[in-house]
mmCIF file of C-alpha atoms and ligand atoms in Angstrom:
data_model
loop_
_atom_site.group_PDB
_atom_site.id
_atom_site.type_symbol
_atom_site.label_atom_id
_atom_site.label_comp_id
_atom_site.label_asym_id
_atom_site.label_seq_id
_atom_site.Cartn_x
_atom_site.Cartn_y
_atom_site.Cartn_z
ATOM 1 C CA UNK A 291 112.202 136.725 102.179
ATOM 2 C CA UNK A 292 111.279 140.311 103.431
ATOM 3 C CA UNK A 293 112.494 141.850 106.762
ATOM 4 C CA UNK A 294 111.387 140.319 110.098
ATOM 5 C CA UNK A 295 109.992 143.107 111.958
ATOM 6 C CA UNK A 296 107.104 143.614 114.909
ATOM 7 C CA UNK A 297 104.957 146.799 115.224
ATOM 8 C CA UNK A 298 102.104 148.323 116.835
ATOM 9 C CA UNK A 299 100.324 146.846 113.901
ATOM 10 C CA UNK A 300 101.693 142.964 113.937
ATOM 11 C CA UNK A 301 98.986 140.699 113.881
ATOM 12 C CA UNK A 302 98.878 137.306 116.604
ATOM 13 C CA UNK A 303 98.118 134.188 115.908
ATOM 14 C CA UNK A 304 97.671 131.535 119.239
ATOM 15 C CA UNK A 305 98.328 128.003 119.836
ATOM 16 C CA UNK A 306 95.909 127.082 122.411
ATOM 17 C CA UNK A 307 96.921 123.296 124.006
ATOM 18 C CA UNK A 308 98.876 121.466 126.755
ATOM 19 C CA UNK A 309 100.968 120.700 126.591
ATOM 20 C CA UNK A 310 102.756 122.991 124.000
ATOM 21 C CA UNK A 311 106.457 123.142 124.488
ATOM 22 C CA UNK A 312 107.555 120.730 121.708
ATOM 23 C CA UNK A 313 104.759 122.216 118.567
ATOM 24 C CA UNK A 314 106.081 123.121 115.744
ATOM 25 C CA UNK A 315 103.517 125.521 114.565
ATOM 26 C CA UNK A 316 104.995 128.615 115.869
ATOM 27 C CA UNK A 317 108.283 128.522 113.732
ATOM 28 C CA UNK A 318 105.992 127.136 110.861
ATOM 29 C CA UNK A 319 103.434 129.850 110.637
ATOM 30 C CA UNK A 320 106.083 132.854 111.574
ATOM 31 C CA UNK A 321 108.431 131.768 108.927
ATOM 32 C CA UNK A 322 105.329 131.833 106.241
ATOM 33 C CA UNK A 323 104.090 135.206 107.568
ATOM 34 C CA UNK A 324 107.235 136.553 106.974
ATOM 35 C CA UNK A 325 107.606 134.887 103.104
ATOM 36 C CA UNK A 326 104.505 136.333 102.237
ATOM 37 C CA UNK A 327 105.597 139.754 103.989
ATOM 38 C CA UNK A 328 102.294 139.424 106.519
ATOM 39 C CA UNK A 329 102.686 141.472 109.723
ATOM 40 C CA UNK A 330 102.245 138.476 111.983
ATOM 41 C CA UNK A 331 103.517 136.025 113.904
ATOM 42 C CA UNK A 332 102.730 132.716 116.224
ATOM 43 C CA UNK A 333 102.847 131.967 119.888
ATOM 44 C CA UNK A 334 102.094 128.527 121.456
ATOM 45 C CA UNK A 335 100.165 129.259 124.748
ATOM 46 C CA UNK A 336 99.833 126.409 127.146
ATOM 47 C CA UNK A 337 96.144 126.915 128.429
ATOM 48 C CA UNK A 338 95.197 124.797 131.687
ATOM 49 C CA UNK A 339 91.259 123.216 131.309
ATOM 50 C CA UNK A 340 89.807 125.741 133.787
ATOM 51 C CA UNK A 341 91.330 128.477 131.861
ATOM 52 C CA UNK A 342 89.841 127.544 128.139
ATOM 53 C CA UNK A 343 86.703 129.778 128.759
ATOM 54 C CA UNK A 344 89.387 132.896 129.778
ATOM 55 C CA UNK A 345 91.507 131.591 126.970
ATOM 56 C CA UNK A 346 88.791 132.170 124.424
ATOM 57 C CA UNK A 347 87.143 135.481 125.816
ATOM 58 C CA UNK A 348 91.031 137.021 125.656
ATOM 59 C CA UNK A 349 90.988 136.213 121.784
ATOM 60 C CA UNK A 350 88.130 138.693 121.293
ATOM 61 C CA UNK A 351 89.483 141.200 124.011
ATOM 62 C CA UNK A 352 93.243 141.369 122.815
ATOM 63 C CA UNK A 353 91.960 141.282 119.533
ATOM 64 C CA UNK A 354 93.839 137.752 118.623
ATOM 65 C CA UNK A 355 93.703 137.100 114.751
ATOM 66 C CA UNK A 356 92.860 133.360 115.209
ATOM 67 C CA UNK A 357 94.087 130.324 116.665
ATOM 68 C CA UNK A 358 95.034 126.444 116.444
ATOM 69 C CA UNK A 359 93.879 124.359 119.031
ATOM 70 C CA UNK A 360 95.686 121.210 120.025
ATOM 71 C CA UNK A 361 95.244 118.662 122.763
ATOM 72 C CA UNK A 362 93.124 118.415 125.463
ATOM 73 C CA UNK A 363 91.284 121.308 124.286
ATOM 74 C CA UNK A 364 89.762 120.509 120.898
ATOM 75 C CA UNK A 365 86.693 119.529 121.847
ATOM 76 C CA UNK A 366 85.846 121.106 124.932
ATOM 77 C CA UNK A 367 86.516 124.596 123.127
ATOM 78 C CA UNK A 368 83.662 124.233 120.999
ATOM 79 C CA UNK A 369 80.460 125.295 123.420
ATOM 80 C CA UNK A 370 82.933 129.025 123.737
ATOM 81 C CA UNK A 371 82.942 129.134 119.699
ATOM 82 C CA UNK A 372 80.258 131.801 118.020
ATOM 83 C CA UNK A 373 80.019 129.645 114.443
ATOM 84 C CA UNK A 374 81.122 126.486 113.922
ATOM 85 C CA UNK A 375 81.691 125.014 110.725
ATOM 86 C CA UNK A 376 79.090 121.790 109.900
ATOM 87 C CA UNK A 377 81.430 119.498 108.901
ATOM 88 C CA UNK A 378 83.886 120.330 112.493
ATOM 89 C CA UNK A 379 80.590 120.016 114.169
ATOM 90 C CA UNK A 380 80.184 116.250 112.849
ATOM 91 C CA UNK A 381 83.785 115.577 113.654
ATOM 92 C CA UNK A 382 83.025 116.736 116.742
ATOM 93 C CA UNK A 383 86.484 118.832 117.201
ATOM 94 C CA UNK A 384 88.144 121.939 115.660
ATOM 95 C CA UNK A 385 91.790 122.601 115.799
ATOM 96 C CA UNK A 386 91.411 125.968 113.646
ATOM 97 C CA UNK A 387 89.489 129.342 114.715
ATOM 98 C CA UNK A 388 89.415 132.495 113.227
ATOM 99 C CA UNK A 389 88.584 135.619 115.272
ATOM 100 C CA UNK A 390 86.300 137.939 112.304
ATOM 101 C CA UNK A 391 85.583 141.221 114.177
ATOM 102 C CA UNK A 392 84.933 139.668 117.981
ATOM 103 C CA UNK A 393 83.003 136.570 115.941
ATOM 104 C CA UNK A 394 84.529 133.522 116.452
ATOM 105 C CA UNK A 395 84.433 131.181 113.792
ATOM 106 C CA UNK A 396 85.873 127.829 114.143
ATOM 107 C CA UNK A 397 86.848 124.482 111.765
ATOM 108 C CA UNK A 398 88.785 121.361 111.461
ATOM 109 C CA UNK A 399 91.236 121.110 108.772
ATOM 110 C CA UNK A 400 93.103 118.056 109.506
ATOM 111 C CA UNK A 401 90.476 115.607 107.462
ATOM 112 C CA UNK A 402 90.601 118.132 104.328
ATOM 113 C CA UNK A 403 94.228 117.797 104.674
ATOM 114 C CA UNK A 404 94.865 114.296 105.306
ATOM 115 C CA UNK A 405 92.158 113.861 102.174
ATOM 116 C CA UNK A 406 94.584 116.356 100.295
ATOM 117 C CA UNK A 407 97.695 114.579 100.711
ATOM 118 C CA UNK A 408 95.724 111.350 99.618
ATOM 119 C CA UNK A 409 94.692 112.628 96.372
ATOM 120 C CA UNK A 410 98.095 113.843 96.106
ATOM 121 C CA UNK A 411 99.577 110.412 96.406
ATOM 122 C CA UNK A 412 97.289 109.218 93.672
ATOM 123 C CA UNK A 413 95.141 107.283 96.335
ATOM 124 C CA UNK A 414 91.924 105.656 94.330
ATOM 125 C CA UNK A 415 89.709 107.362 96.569
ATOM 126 C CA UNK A 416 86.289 107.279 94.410
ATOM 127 C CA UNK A 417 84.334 103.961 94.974
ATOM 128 C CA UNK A 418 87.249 102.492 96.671
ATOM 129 C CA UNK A 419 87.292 100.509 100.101
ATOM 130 C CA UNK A 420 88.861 101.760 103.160
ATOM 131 C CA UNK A 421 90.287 99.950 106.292
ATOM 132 C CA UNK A 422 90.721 102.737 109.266
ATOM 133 C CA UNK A 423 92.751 101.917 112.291
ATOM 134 C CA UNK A 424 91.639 104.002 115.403
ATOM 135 C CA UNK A 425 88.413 106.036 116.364
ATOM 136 C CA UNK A 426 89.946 108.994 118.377
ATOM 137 C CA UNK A 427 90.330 112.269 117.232
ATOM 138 C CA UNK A 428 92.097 112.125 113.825
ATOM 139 C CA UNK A 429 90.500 108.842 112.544
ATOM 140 C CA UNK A 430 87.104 110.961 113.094
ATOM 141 C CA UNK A 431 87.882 114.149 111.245
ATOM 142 C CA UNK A 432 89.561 111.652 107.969
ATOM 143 C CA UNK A 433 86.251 109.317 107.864
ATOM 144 C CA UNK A 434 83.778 112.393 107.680
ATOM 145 C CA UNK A 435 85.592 113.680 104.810
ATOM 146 C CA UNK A 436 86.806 110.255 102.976
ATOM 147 C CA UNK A 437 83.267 109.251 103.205
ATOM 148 C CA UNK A 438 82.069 112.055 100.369
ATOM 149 C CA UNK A 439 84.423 109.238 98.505
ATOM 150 C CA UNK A 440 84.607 106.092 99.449
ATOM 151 C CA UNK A 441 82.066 102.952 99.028
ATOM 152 C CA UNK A 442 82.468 100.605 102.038
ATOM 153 C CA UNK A 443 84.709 101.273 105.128
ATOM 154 C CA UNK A 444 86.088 98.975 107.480
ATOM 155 C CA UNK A 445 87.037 100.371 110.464
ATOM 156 C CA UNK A 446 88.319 98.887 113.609
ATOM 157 C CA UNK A 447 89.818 100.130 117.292
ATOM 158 C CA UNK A 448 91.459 99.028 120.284
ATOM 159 C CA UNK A 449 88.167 99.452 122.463
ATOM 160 C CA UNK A 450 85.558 98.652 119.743
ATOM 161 C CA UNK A 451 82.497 99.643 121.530
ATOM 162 C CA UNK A 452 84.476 103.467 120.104
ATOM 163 C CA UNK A 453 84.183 102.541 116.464
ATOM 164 C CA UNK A 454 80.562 100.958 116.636
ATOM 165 C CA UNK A 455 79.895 104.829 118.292
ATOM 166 C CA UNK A 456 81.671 106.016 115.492
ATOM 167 C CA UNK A 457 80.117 103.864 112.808
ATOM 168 C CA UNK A 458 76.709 105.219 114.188
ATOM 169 C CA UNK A 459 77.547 108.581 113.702
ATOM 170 C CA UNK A 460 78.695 108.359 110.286
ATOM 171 C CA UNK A 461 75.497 106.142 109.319
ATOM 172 C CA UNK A 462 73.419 109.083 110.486
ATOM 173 C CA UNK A 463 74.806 111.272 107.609
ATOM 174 C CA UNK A 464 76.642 108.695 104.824
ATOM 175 C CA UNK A 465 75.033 106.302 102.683
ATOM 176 C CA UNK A 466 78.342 103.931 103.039
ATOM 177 C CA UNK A 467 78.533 100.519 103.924
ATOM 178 C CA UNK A 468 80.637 100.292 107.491
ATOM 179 C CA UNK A 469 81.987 97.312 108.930
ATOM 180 C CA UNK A 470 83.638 97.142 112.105
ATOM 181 C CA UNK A 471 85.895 94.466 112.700
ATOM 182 C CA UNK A 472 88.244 92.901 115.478
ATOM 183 C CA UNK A 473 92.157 94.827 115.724
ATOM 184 C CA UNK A 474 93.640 91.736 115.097
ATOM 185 C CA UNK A 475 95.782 89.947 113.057
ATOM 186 C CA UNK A 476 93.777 87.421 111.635
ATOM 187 C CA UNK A 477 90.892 89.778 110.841
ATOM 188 C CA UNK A 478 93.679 92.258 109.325
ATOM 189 C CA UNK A 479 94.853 90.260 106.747
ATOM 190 C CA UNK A 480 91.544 89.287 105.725
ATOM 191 C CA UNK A 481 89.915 92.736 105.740
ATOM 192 C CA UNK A 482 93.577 94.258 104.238
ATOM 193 C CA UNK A 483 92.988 91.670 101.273
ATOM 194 C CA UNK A 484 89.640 92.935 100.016
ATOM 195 C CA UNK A 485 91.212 96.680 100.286
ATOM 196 C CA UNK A 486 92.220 99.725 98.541
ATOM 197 C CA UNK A 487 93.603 101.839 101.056
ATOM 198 C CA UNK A 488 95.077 101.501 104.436
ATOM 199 C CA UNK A 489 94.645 104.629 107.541
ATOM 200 C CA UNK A 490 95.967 104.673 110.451
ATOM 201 C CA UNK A 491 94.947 106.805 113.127
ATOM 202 C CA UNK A 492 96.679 105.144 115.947
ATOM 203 C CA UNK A 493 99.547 106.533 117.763
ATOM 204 C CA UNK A 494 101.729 103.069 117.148
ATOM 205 C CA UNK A 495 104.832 103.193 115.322
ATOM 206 C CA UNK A 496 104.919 107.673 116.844
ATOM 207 C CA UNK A 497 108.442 108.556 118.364
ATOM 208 C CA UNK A 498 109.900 107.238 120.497
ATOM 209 C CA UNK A 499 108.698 103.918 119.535
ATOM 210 C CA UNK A 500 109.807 103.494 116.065
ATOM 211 C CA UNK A 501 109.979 99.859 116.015
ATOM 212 C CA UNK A 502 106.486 99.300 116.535
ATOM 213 C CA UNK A 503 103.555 99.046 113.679
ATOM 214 C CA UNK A 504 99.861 98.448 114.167
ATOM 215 C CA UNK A 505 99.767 95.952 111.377
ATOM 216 C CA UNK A 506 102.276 92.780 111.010
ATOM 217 C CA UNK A 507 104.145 92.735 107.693
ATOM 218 C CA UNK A 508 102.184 89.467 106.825
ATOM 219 C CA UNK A 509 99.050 91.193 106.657
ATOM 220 C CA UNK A 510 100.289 94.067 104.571
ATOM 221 C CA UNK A 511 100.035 93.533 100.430
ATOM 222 C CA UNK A 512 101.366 95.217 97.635
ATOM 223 C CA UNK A 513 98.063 96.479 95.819
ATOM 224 C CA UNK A 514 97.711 98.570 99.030
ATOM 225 C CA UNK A 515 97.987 102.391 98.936
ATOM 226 C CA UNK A 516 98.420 102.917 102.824
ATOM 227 C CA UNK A 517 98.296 106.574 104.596
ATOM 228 C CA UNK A 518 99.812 107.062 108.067
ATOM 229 C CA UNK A 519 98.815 110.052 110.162
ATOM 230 C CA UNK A 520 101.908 109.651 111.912
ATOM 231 C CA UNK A 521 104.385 112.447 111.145
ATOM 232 C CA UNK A 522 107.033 111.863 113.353
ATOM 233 C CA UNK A 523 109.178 110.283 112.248
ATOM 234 C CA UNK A 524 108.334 110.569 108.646
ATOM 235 C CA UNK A 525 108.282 107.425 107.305
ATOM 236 C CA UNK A 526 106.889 104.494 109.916
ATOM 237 C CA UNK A 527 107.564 100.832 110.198
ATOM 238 C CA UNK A 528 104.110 100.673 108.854
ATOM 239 C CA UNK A 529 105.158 102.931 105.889
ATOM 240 C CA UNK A 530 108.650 101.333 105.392
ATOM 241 C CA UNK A 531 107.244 97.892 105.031
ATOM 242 C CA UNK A 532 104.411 98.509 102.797
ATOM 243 C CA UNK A 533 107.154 100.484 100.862
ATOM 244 C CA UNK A 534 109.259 97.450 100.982
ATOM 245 C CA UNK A 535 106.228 95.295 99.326
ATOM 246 C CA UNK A 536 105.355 97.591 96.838
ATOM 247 C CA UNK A 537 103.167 99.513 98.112
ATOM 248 C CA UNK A 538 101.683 102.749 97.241
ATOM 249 C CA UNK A 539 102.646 104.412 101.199
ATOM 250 C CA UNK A 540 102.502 108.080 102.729
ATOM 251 C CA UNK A 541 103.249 109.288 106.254
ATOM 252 C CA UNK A 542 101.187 112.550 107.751
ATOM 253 C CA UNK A 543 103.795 115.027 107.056
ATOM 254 C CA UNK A 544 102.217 116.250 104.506
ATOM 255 C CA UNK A 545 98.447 116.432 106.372
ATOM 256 C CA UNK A 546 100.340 118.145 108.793
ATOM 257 C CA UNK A 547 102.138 120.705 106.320
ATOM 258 C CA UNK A 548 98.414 121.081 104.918
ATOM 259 C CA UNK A 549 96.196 121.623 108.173
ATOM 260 C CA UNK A 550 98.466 124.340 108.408
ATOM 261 C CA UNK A 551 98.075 125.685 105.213
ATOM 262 C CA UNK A 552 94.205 125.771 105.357
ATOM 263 C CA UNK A 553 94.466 127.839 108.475
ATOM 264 C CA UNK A 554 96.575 130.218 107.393
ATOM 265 C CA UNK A 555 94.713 130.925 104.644
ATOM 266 C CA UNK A 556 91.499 131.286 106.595
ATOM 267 C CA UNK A 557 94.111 133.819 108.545
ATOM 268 C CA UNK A 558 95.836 135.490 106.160
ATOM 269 C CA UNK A 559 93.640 135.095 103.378
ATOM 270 C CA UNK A 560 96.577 134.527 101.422
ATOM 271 C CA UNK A 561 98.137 130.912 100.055
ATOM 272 C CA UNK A 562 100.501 129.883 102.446
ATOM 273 C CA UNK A 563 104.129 128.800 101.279
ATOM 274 C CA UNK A 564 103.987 125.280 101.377
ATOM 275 C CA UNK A 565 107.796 124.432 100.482
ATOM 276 C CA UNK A 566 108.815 126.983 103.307
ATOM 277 C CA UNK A 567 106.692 125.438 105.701
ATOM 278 C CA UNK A 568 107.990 121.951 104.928
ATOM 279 C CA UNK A 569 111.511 123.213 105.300
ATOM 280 C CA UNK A 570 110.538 124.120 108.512
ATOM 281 C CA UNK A 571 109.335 121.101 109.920
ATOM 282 C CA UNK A 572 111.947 118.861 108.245
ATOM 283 C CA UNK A 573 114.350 120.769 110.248
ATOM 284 C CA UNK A 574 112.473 120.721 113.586
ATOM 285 C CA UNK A 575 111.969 116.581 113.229
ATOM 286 C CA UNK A 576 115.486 116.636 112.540
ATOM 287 C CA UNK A 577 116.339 118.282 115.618
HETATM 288 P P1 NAP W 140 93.456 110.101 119.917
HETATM 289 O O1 NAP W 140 92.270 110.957 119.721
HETATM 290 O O2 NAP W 140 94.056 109.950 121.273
HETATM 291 O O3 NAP W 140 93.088 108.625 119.358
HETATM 292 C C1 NAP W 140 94.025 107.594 119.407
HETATM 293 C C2 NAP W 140 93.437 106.351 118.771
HETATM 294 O O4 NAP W 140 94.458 105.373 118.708
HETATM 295 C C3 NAP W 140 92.289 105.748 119.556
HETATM 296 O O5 NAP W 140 91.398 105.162 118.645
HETATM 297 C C4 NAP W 140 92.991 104.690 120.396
HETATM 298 O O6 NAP W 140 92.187 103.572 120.716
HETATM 299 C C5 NAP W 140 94.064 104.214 119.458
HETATM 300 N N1 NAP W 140 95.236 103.704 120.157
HETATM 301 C C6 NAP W 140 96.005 104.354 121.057
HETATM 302 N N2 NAP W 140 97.013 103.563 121.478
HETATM 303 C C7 NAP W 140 96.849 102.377 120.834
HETATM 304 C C8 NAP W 140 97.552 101.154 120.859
HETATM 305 N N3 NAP W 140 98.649 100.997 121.617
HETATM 306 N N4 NAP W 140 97.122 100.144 120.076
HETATM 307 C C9 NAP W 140 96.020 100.303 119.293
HETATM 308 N N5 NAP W 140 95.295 101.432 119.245
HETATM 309 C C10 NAP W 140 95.713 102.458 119.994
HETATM 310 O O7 NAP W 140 94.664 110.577 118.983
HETATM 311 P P2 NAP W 140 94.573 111.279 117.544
HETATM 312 O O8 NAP W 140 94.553 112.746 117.735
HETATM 313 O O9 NAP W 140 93.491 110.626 116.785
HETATM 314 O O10 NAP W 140 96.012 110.932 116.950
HETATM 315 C C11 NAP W 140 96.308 109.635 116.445
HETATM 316 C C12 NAP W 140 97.617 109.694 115.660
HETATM 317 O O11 NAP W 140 97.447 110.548 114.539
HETATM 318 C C13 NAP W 140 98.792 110.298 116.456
HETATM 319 O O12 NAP W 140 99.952 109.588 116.137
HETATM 320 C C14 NAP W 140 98.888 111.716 115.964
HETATM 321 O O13 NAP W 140 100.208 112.221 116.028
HETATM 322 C C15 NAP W 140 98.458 111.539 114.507
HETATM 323 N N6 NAP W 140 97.901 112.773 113.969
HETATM 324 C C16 NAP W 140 98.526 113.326 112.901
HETATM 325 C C17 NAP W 140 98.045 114.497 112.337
HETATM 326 C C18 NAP W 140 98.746 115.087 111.145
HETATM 327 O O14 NAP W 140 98.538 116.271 110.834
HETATM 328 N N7 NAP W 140 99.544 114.314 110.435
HETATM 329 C C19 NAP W 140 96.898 115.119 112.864
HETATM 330 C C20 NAP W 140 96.263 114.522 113.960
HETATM 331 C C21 NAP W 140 96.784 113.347 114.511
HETATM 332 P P3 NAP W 140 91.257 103.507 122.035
HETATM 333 O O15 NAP W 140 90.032 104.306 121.691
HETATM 334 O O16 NAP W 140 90.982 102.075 122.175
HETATM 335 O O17 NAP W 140 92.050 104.109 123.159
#
């Protein structure tokens, strides 16, 4: 690892969110600047919502390499964004922007990554059928990339007038069968049954409440090859039990390890050290 140093000429990088306190992106992204010996390094800035529009002009005047943006702000940013990326405009959100001499270009990377880590895993994702659990903000950037892949999704959510939206969207630019269908367990099993591949974009099972899963054992089976979002902690009830049948079963660390990886590249233009980063973020979840 070379020396840790700042200078006139270090570069900055922004977290732009709220709240902020607890991300891990800032020892994440330092740590790799320094591995790759980039002059750089990461700041989490908690922005209030009547400060985005300052928050974004003050990349461009400071001169601010890029940014991640997290919660509340991800979509809202996007009407302060020069060039938008197609596929983030679909989604609807970006969590990624790169300032290119006072341009602001901005993407998602968290479906790319979460599509990453599936192929990874040795997910069947051509032709297959997918069940996803959730509509909000991370089931929505997965489904407009897993669609370029998939033949028939079944997707379902707490308030389902949010996945019919949803469904309507993705009709509007993907020639795959959807079917929504009720969150429950009855309908789960069923639906699980005629599966390949189990997503869940819901926040149940997340620290602190570990003991919770958003699908009962009984509907789980082993030809599944399930992917939880869910990083914290790294392996789920969800994940544990479809483990436990036989499952084929991934957390989100790794989308997480890769969202970050696709930014910094769009940053740095460089590969970013994945097994540093990792290390990292093992350690903070540890904490
Ligand atoms: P979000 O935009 O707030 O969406 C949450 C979704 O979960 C909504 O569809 C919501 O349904 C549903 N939901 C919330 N509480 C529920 C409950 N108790 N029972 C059933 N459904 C429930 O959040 P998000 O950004 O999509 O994040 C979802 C999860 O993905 C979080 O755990 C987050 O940490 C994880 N995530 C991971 C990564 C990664 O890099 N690994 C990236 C992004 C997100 P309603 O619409 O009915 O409220």
């Amino acid at each position: 690892m070379t020396e840790f140093y700042l200078d006139g000429k270090t570069k900055l990088v922004i977290l732009i969110g709220n709240p902020v306190e607890h991300s891990m992106s800032p020892s994440m992204h330092t740590a790799a600047f320094q591995a790759i010996g980039f002059n750089g390094i990461y700041i989490a800035c908690k922005v209030e919502k009547g400060m985005l529009k300052e928050a974004v002009e003050g990349l461009k005047a400071l001169n601010i390499l890029g940014a991640n943006v997290t919660i509340p702000h991800k979509v809202e940013i996007m009407k302060y964004i020069d060039e938008i990326d197609p596929k983030a405009q679909d989604i609807g959100a970006i969590n990624t922007i790169v300032n290119k001499n006072e341009i602001l270009y901005a993407t998602n990377t968290d479906g790319i990554a979460a599509i990453k880590s599936m192929k990874e895993a040795k997910f069947p994702l051509n032709g297959s059928t997918a069940v996803i659990l959730g509509a909000g903000g991370a089931a929505r950037a997965i489904a407009f990339y897993l669609l370029d892949y998939i033949d028939h999704l079944y997707l379902t959510n707490r308030h389902r007038e949010k996945a019919e939206h949803l469904k309507n969207e993705l009709s509007k630019k993907f020639d795959v069968k959807i079917t929504i269908f009720n969150f429950n367990k009855n309908e789960l099993k069923s639906t699980l049954k005629k599966s390949d591949i189990l997503i869940n974009c819901t926040p149940v099972g997340m620290y602190p409440n570990v003991d919770q899963s958003p699908v009962p054992k009984e509907c789980l089976n082993k030809n599944l090859n399930v992917f939880d979002a869910i990083y914290n902690p790294i392996e789920t009830k969800l994940i544990k039990e479809a483990k436990s049948l036989g499952a084929n079963a991934i957390g989100g660390l790794k989308m997480f390890l890769y969202q970050g990886a696709e930014a910094f590249k769009l940053w740095t233009g460089k590969d970013a050290p994945i097994s540093i980063m990792e290390k990292i973020i093992i350690k903070n979840l540890k904490k």
